mmCIF file of C-alpha atoms in Angstrom:
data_model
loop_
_atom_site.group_PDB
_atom_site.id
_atom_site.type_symbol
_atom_site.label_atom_id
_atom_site.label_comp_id
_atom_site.label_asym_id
_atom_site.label_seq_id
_atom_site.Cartn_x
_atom_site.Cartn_y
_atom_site.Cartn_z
ATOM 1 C CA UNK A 250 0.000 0.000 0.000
ATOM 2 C CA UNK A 251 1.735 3.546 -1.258
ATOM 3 C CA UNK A 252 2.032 6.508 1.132
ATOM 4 C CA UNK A 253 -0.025 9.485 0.552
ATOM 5 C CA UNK A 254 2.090 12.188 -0.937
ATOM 6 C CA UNK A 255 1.679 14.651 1.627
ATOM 7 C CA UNK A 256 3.180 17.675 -0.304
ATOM 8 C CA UNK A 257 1.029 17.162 -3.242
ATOM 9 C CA UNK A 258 -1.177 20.279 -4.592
ATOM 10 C CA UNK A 259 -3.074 18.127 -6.833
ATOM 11 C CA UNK A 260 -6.986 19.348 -7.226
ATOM 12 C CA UNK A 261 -5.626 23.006 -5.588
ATOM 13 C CA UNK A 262 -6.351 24.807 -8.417
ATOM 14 C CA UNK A 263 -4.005 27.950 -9.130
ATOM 15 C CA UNK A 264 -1.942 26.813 -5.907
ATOM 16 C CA UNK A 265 0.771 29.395 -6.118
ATOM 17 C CA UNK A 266 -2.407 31.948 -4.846
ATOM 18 C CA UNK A 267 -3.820 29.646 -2.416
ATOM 19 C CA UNK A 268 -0.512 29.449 -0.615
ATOM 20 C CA UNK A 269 -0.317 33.167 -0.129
ATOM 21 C CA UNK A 270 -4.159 33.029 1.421
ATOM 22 C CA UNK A 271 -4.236 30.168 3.745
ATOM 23 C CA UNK A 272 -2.121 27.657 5.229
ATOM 24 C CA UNK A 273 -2.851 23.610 4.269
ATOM 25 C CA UNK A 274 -1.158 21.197 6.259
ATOM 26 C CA UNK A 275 -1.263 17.254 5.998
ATOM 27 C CA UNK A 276 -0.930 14.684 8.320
ATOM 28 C CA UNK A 277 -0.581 10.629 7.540
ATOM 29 C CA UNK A 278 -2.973 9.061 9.654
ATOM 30 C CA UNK A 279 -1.702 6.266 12.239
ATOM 31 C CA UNK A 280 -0.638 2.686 11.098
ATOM 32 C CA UNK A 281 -3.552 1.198 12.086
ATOM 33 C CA UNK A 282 -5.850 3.472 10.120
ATOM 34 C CA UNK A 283 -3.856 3.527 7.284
ATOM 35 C CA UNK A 284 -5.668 1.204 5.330
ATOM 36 C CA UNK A 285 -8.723 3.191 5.323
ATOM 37 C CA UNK A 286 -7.287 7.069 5.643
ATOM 38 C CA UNK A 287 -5.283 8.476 3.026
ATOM 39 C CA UNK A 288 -4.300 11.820 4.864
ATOM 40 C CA UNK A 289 -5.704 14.421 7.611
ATOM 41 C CA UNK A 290 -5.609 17.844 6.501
ATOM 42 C CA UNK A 291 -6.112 20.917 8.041
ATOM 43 C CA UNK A 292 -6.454 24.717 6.349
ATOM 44 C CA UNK A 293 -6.313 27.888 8.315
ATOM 45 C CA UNK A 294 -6.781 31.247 7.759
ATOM 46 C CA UNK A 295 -6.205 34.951 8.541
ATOM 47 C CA UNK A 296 -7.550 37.157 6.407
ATOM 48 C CA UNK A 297 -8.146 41.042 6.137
ATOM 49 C CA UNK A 298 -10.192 40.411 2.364
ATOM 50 C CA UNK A 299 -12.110 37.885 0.966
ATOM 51 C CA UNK A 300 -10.835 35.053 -0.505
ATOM 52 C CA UNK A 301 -12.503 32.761 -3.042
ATOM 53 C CA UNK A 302 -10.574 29.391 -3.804
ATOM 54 C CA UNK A 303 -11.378 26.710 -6.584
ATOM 55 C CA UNK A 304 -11.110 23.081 -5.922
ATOM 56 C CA UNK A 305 -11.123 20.158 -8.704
ATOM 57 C CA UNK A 306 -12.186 17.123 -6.195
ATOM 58 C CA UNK A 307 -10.263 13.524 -5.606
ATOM 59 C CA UNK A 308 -12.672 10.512 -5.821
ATOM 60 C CA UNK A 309 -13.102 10.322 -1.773
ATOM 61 C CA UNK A 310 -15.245 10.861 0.743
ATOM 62 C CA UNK A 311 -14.077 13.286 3.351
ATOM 63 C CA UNK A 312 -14.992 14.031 6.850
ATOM 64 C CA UNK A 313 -14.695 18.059 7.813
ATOM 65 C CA UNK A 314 -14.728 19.841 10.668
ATOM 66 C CA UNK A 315 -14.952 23.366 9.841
ATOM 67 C CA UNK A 316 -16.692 26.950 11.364
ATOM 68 C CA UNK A 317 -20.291 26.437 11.896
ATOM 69 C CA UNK A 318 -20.444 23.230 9.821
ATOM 70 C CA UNK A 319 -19.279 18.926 10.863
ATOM 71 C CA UNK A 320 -20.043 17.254 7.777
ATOM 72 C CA UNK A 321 -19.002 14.212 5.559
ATOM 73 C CA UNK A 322 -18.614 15.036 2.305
ATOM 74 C CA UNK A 323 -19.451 12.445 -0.775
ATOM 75 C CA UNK A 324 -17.599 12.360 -3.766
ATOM 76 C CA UNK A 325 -18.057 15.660 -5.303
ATOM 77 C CA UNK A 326 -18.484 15.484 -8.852
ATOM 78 C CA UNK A 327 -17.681 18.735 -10.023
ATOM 79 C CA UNK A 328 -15.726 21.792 -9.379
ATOM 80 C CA UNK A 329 -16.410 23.681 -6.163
ATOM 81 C CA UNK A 330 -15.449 26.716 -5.139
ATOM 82 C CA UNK A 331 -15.217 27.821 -1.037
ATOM 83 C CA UNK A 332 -14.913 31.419 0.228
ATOM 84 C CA UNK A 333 -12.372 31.831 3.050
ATOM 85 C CA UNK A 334 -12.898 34.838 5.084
ATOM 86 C CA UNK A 335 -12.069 36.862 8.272
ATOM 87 C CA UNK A 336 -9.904 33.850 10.169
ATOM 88 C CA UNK A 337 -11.096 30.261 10.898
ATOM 89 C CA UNK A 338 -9.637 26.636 10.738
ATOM 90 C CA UNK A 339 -10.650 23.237 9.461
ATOM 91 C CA UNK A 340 -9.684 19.706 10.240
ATOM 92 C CA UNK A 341 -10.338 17.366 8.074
ATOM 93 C CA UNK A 342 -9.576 13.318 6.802
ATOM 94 C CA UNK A 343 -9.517 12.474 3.679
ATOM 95 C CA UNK A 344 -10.538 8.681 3.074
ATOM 96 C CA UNK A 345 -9.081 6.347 0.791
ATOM 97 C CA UNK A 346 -11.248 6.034 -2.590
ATOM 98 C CA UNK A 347 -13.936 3.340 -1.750
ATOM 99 C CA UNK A 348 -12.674 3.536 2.272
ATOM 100 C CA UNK A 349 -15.324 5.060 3.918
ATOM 101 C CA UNK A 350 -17.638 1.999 2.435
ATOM 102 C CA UNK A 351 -15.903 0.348 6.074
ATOM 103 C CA UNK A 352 -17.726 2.630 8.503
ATOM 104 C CA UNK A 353 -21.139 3.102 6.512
ATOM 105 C CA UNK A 354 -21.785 0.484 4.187
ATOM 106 C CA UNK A 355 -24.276 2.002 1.870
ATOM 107 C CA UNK A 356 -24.167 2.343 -2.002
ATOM 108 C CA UNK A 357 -21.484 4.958 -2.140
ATOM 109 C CA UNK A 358 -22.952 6.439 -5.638
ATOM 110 C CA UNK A 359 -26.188 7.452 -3.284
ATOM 111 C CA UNK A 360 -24.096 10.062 -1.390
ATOM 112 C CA UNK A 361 -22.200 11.893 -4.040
ATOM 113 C CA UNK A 362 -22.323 15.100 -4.136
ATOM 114 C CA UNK A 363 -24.290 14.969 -1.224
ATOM 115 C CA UNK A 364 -23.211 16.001 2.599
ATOM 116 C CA UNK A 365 -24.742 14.689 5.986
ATOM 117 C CA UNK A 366 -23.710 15.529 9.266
ATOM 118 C CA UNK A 367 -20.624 13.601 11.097
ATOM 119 C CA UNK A 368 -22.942 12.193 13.967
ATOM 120 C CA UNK A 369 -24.299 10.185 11.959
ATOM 121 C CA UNK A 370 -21.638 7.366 11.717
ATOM 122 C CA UNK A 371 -19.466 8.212 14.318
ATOM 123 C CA UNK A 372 -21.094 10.349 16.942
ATOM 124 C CA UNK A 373 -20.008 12.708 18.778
ATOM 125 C CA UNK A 374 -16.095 13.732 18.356
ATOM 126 C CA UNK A 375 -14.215 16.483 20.711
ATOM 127 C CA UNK A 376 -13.426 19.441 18.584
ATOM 128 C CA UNK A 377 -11.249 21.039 21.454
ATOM 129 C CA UNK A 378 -7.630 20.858 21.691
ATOM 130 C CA UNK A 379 -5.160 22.073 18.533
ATOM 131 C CA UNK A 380 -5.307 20.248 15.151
ATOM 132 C CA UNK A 381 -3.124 17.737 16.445
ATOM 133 C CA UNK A 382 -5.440 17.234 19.695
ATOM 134 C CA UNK A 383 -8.502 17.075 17.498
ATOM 135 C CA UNK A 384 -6.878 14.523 14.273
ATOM 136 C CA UNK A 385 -6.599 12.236 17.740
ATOM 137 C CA UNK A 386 -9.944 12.891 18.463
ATOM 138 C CA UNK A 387 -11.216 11.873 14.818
ATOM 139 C CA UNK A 388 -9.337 8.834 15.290
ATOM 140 C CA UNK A 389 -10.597 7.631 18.448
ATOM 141 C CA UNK A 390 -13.556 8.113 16.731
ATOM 142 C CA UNK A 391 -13.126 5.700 13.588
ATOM 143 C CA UNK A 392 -12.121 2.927 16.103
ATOM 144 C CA UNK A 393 -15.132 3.286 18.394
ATOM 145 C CA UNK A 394 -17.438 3.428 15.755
ATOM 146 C CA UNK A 395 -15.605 0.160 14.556
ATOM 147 C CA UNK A 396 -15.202 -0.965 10.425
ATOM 148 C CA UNK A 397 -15.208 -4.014 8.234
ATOM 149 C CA UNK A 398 -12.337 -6.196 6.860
ATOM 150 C CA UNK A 399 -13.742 -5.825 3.535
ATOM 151 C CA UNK A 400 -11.043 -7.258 0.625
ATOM 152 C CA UNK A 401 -12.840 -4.956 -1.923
ATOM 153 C CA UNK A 402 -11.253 -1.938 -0.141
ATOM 154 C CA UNK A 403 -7.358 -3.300 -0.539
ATOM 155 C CA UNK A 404 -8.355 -4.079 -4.023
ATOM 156 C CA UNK A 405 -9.935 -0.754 -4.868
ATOM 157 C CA UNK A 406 -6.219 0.434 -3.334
ATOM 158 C CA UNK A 407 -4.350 -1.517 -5.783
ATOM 159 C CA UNK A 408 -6.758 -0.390 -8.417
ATOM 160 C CA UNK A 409 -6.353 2.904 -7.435
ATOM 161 C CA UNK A 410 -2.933 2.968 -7.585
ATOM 162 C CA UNK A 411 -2.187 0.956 -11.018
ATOM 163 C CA UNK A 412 -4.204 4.513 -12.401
ATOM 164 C CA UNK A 413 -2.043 6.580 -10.939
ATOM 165 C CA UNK A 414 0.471 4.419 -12.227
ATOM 166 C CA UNK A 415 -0.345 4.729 -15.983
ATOM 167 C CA UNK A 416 -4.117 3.020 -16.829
ATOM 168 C CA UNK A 417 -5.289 5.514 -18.930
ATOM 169 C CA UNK A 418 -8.404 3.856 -20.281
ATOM 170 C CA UNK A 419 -11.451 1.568 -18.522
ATOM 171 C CA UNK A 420 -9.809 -1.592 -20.799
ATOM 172 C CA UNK A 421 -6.650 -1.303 -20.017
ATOM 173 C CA UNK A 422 -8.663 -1.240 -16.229
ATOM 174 C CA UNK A 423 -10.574 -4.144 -16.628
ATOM 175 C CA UNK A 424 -7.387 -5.955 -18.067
ATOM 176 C CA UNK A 425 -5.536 -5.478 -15.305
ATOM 177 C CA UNK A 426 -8.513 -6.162 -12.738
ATOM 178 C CA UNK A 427 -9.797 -8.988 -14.440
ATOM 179 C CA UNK A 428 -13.410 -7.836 -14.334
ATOM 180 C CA UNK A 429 -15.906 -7.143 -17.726
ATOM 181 C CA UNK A 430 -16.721 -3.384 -17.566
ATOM 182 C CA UNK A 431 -20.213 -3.545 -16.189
ATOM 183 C CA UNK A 432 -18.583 -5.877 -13.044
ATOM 184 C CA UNK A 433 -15.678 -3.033 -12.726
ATOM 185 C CA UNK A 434 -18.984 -0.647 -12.853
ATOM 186 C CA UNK A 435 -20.630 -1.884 -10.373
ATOM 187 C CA UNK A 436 -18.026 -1.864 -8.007
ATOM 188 C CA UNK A 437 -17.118 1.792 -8.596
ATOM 189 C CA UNK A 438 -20.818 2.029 -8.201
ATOM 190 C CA UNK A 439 -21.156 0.332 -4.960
ATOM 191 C CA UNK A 440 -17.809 1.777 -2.669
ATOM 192 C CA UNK A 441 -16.986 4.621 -4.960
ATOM 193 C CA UNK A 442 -19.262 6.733 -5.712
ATOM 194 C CA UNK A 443 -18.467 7.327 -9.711
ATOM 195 C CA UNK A 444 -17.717 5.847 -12.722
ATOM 196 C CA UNK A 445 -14.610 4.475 -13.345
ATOM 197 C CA UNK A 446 -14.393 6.603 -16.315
ATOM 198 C CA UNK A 447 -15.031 9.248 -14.528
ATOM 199 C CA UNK A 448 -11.893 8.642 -12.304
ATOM 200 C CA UNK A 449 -9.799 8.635 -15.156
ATOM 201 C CA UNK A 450 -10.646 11.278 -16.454
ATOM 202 C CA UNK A 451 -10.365 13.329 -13.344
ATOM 203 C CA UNK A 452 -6.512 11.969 -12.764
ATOM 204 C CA UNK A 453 -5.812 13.425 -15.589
ATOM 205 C CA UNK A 454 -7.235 16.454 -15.922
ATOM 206 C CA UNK A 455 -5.339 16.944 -12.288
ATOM 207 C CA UNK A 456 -2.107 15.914 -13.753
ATOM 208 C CA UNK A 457 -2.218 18.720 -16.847
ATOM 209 C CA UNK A 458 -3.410 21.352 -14.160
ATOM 210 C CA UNK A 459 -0.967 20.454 -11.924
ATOM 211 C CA UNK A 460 2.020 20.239 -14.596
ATOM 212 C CA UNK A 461 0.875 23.580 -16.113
ATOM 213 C CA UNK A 462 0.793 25.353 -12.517
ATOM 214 C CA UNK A 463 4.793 24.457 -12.974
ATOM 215 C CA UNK A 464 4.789 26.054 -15.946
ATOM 216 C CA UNK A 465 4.401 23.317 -18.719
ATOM 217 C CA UNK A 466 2.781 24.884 -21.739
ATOM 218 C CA UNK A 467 2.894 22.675 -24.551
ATOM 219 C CA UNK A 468 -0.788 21.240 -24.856
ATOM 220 C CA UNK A 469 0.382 18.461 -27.751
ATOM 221 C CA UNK A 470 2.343 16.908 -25.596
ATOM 222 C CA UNK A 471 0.927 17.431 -22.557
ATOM 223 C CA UNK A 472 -2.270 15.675 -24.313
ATOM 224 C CA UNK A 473 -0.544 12.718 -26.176
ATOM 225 C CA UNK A 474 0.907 11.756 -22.716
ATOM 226 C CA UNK A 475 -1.778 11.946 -20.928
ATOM 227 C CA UNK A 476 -3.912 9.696 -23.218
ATOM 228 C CA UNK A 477 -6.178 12.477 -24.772
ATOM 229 C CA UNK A 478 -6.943 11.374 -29.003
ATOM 230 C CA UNK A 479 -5.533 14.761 -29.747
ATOM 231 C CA UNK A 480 -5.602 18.305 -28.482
ATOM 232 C CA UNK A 481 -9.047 19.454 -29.191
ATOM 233 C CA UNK A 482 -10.062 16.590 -27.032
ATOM 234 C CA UNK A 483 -8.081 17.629 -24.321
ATOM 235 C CA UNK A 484 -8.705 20.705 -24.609
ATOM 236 C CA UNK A 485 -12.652 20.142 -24.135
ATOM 237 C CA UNK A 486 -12.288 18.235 -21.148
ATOM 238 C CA UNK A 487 -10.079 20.227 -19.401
ATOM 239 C CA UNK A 488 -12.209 23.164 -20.079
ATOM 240 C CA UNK A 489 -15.522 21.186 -18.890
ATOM 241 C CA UNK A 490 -13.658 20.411 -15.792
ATOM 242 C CA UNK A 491 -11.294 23.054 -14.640
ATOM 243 C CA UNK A 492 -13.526 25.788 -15.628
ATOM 244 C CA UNK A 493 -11.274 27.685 -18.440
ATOM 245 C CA UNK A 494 -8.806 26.454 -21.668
ATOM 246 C CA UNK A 495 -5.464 25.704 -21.023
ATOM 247 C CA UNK A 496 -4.652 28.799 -22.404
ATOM 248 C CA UNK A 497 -6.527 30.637 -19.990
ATOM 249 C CA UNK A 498 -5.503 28.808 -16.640
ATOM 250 C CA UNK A 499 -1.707 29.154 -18.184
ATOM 251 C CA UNK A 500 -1.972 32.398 -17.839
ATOM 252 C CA UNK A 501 -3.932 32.840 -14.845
ATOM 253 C CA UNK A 502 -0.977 30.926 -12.754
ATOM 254 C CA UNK A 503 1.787 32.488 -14.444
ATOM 255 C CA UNK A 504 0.344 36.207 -13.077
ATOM 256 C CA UNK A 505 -0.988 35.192 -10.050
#
């Protein structure tokens, strides 16, 4: 099972901005947890103006603490955008993709894009203390609440990973899972939350934002390795997705 990256600004969209507005800090959850949480997180702020920032989402379920608001969040399917003002802090865990299947097994494609309050699978959880204090808290919480040795969660992992690893297509997917598409589906379906095609796509529209945030402008390329048919194609979907062409976005995090 991989590490999360902790550093990574992956779904942060224009990141170079959002580090001059708030602070975002990750924290690998403890060994025994590990299977099931792919990262805490926590984002503060102190702010004399408004700040609006975008968000491309990861395929996970995530449980927030935040002002005025204790939520889990299902996948959400599209960009969001959250305004940041005045000062504030929220702690958060991020689940492994298909994870959080362990502490509320219900069809996972039932709750996306939809949010329901954090008492509702684990109960009440101490929000005093400092982030530190209060990831401790969360995780006393998982174990009381309890979760199921379900296989289909190491294998979603592995799944998970091979993408990240290269699968660019639901074939190439289903070759290395051994499943027929609509079986593959259906699992997605069930612990996910989305498509499997959907997943794909989103991995790689976060690798060209995240490589053109760096400063990587050439959009052939940057398409033919990322498995796009040509440029127009990519171009489309990054569009439908991040919000703006490449073009556009280019030049947004160059000024910014």
């Amino acid at each position: 099972m991989s590490a999360p990256d902790l550093e990574s600004r992956r779904g942060i969209l224009n990141p170079d901005a959002a580090e001059r507005h708030f602070r975002l800090t990750r924290y690998a959850p403890s060994e025994d947890l590990a299977h099931l949480v792919d990262r805490h997180w926590v984002v503060a702020w102190d702010l004399e103006q408004p700040f609006t920032q975008e968000v491309v989402s990861h395929p996970s379920f995530h449980m927030v603490f935040e002002p005025g608001a204790h939520l889990i969040y299902g996948v959400v399917s599209q960009r969001f955008r959250r305004q940041l003002q005045r000062s504030g802090i929220a702690v958060a865990t991020k689940f492994r993709p298909g994870a959080f299947h362990a502490f509320h097994p219900v069809p996972a494609h039932a709750l996306t894009d939809r949010t329901f309050p954090i008492t509702d699978v684990f109960g009440p959880i101490s929000t005093e203390g400092d982030e530190r204090v209060r990831i401790a808290a969360m995780e006393e919480g998982m174990r009381a609440r309890g979760f199921e040795d379900d296989p289909r969660i190491a294998e979603l992992t592995g799944l998970f990973a091979a993408m990240l690893d290269g699968i660019t297509t639901v074939d190439e997917l289903c070759a290395h899972a051994g499943y027929s598409k609509r079986t593959l589906q259906r699992l997605f379906r069930e612990y996910v939350g989305v498509s499997p095609k959907w997943v794909l796509s989103r991995f790689r529209l976060h690798e060209a934002a995240d490589r053109m945030a760096d400063g990587e402008h050439d959009w052939p390329r940057l398409a033919l390795e990322l498995g796009f048919f040509d440029q127009a194609h990519f171009i489309k979907a990054f569009k439908a997705v991040i919000g703006r062409s490449p073009a556009d976005y280019g030049l947004k995090t160059s000024t910014m």
